[in-house]
Each structure stands twice: as structure tokens, then as C-alpha cells.
Coordinates of N, CA and C in Angstrom, one line a residue:
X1 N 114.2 12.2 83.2 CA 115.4 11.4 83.0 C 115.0 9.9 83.5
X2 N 115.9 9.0 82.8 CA 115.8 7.4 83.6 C 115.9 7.3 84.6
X3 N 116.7 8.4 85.8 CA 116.9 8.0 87.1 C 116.0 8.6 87.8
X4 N 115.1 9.6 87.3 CA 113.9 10.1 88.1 C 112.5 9.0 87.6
X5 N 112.9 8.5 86.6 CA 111.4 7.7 86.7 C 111.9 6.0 87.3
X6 N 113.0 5.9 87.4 CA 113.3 4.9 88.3 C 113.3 5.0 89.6
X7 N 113.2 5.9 90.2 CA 113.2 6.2 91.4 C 111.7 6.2 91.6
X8 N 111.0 6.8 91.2 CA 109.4 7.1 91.3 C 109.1 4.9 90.9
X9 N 109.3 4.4 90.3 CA 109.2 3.2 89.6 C 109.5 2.2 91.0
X10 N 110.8 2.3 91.0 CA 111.4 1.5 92.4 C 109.8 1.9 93.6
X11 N 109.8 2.8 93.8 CA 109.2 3.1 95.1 C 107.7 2.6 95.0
X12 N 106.8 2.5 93.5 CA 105.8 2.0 93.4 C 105.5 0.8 93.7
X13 N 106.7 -0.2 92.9 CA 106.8 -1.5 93.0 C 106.7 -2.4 94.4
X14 N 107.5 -1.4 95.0 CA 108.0 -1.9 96.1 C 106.5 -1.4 97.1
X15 N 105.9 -0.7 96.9 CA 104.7 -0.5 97.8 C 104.1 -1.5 97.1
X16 N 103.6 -1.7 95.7 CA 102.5 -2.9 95.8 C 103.1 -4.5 96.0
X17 N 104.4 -4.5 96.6 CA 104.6 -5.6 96.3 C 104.6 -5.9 98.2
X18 N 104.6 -5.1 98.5 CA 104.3 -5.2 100.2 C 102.4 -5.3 100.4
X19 N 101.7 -4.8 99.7 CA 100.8 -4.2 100.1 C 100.0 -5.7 99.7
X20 N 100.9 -6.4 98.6 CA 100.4 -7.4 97.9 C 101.0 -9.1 98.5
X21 N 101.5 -8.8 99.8 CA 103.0 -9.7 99.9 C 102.5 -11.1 99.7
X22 N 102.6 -12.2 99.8 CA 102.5 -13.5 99.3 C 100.9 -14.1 98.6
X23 N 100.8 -12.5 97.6 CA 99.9 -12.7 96.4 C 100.4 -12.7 95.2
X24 N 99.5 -12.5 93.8 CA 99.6 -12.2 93.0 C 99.2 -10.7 92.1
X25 N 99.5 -10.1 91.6 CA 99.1 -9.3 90.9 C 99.6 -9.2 89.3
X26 N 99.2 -8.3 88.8 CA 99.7 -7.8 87.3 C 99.6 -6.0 87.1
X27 N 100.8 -5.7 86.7 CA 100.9 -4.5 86.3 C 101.2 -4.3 84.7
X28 N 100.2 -3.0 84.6 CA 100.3 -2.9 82.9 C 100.8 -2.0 82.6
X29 N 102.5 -2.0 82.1 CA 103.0 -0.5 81.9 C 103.8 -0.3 80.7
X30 N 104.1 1.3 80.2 CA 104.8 1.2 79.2 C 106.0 0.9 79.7
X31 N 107.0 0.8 78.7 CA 108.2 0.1 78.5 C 109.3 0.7 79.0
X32 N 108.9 2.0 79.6 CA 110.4 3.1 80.0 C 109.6 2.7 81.8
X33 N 108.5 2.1 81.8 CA 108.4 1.5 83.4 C 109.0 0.2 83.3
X34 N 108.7 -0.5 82.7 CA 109.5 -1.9 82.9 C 110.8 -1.8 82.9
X35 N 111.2 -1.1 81.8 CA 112.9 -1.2 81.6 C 113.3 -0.7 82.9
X36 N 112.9 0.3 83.5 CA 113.9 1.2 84.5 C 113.6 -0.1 85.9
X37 N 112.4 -0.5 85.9 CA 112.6 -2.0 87.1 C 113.4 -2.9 87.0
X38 N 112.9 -3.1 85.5 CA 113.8 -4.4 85.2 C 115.6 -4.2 85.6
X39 N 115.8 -3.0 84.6 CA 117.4 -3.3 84.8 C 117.7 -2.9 86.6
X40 N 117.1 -1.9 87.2 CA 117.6 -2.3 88.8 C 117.3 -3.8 89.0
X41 N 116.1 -4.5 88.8 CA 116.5 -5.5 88.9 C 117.8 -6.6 88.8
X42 N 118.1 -6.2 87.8 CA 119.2 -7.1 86.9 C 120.7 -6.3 87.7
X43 N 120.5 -4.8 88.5 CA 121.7 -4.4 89.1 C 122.4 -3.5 88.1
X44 N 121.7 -2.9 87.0 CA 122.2 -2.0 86.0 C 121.9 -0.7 86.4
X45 N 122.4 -0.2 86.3 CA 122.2 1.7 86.3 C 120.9 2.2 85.8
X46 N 120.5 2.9 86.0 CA 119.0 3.7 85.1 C 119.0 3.7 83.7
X47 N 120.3 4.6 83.3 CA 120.8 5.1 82.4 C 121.0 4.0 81.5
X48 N 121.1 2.6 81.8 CA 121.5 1.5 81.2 C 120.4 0.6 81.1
X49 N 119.0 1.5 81.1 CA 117.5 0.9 81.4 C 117.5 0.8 79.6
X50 N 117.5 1.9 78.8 CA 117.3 1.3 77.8 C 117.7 0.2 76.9
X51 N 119.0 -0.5 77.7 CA 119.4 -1.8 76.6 C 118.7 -2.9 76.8
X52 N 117.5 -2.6 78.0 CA 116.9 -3.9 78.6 C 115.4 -3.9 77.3
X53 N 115.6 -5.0 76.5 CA 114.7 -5.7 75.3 C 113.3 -5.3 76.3
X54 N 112.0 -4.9 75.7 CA 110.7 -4.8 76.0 C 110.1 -4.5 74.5
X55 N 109.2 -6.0 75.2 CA 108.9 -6.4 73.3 C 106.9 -5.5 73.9
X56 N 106.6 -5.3 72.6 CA 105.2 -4.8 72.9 C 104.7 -6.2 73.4
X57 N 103.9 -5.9 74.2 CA 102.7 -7.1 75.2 C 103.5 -8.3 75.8
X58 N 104.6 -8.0 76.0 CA 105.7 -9.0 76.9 C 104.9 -9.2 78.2
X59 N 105.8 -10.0 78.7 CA 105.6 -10.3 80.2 C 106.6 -10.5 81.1
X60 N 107.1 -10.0 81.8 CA 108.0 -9.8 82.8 C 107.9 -10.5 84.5
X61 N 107.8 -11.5 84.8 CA 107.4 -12.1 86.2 C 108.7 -11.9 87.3
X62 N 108.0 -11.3 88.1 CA 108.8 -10.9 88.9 C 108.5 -11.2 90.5
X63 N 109.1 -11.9 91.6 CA 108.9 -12.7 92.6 C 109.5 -12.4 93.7
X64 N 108.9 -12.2 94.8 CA 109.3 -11.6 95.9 C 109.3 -12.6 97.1
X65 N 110.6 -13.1 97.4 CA 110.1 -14.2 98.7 C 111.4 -14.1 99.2
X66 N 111.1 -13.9 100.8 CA 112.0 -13.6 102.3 C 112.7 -12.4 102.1
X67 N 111.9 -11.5 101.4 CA 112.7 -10.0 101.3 C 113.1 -9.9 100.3
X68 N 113.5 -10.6 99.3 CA 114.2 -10.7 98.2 C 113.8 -10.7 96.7
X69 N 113.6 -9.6 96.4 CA 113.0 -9.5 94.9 C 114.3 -9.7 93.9
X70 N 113.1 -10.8 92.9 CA 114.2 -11.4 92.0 C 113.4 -11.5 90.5
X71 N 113.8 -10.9 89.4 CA 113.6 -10.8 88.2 C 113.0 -13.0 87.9
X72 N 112.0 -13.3 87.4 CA 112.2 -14.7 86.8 C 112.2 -15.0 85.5
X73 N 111.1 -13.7 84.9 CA 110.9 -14.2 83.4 C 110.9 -12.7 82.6
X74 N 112.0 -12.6 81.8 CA 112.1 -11.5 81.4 C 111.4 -11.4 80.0
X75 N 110.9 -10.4 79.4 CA 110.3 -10.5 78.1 C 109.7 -11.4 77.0
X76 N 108.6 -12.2 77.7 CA 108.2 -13.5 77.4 C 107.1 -12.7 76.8
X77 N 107.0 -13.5 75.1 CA 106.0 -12.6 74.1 C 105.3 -14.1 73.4
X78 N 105.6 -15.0 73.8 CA 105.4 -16.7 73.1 C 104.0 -16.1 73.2
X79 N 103.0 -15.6 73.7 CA 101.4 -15.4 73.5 C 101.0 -14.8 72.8
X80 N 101.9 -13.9 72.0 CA 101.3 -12.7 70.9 C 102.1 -13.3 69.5
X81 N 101.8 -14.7 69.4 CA 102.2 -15.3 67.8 C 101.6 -15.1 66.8

């Protein structure tokens, strides 16, 4: 279900984003991983992961500063024209 791989998803993120803290990285995943981040990101339900757009080879930037993880660029595809 969306809320079992959101949960396993949340908990991933959240370790490399500590483990990574005022770096950079990139994560390459399919789209039932982004979506279920993205929409906790955005404060939606799991269940409400799939309305969140994931275009193939998007990019999704996402930024973590004073505790506070915040969605910046959601499904940016301008590179695959």
C-alpha cells in the first residue's frame, strides 16, 4: 500500500538527509518513491501520493536547512526536450 511504502520512504530520506546534512546528493527512484515523499512533503496523505504529477526523468529538489525539509522544485523535465 502507499502508506507502507511511505513510511519505509519517509524513514530513508530522512537518514540520508542526516547522514548527508549540509551536502548534496541525488536519488534515483521510481515514481511511487517520489510521489509518496513528495506528497508528505506537500502535507497530503499517502493515499493522495498518486495525484502528485512524476514525469519520467523529472527532477524533484528538495532542501533541508535548520531542521526543516521543504519541497523546492517539483517535477522539472525542461532537460529531456
Amino acid at each position: 500500500s502507499y502508506r507502507e511504502v511511505s513510511q519505509r520512504v519517509r524513514a530513508a530520506f530522512g537518514d540520508l538527509l542526516d547522514r548527508h546534512a549540509g551536502g548534496h546528493f541525488a536519488v534515483v527512484a521510481h515514481s511511487v518513491v517520489n510521489r509518496t515523499y513528495v506528497a508528505h512533503l506537500l502535507g497530503m496523505g499517502p493515499d493522495a501520493a498518486r495525484q502528485v504529477s512524476q514525469s519520467n526523468g523529472c527532477v524533484n529538489v528538495i532542501r533541508r536547512r535548520n531542521g526543516q525539509t521543504r519541497l523546492m522544485t517539483l517535477n522539472a523535465a525542461l532537460h529531456v526536450a
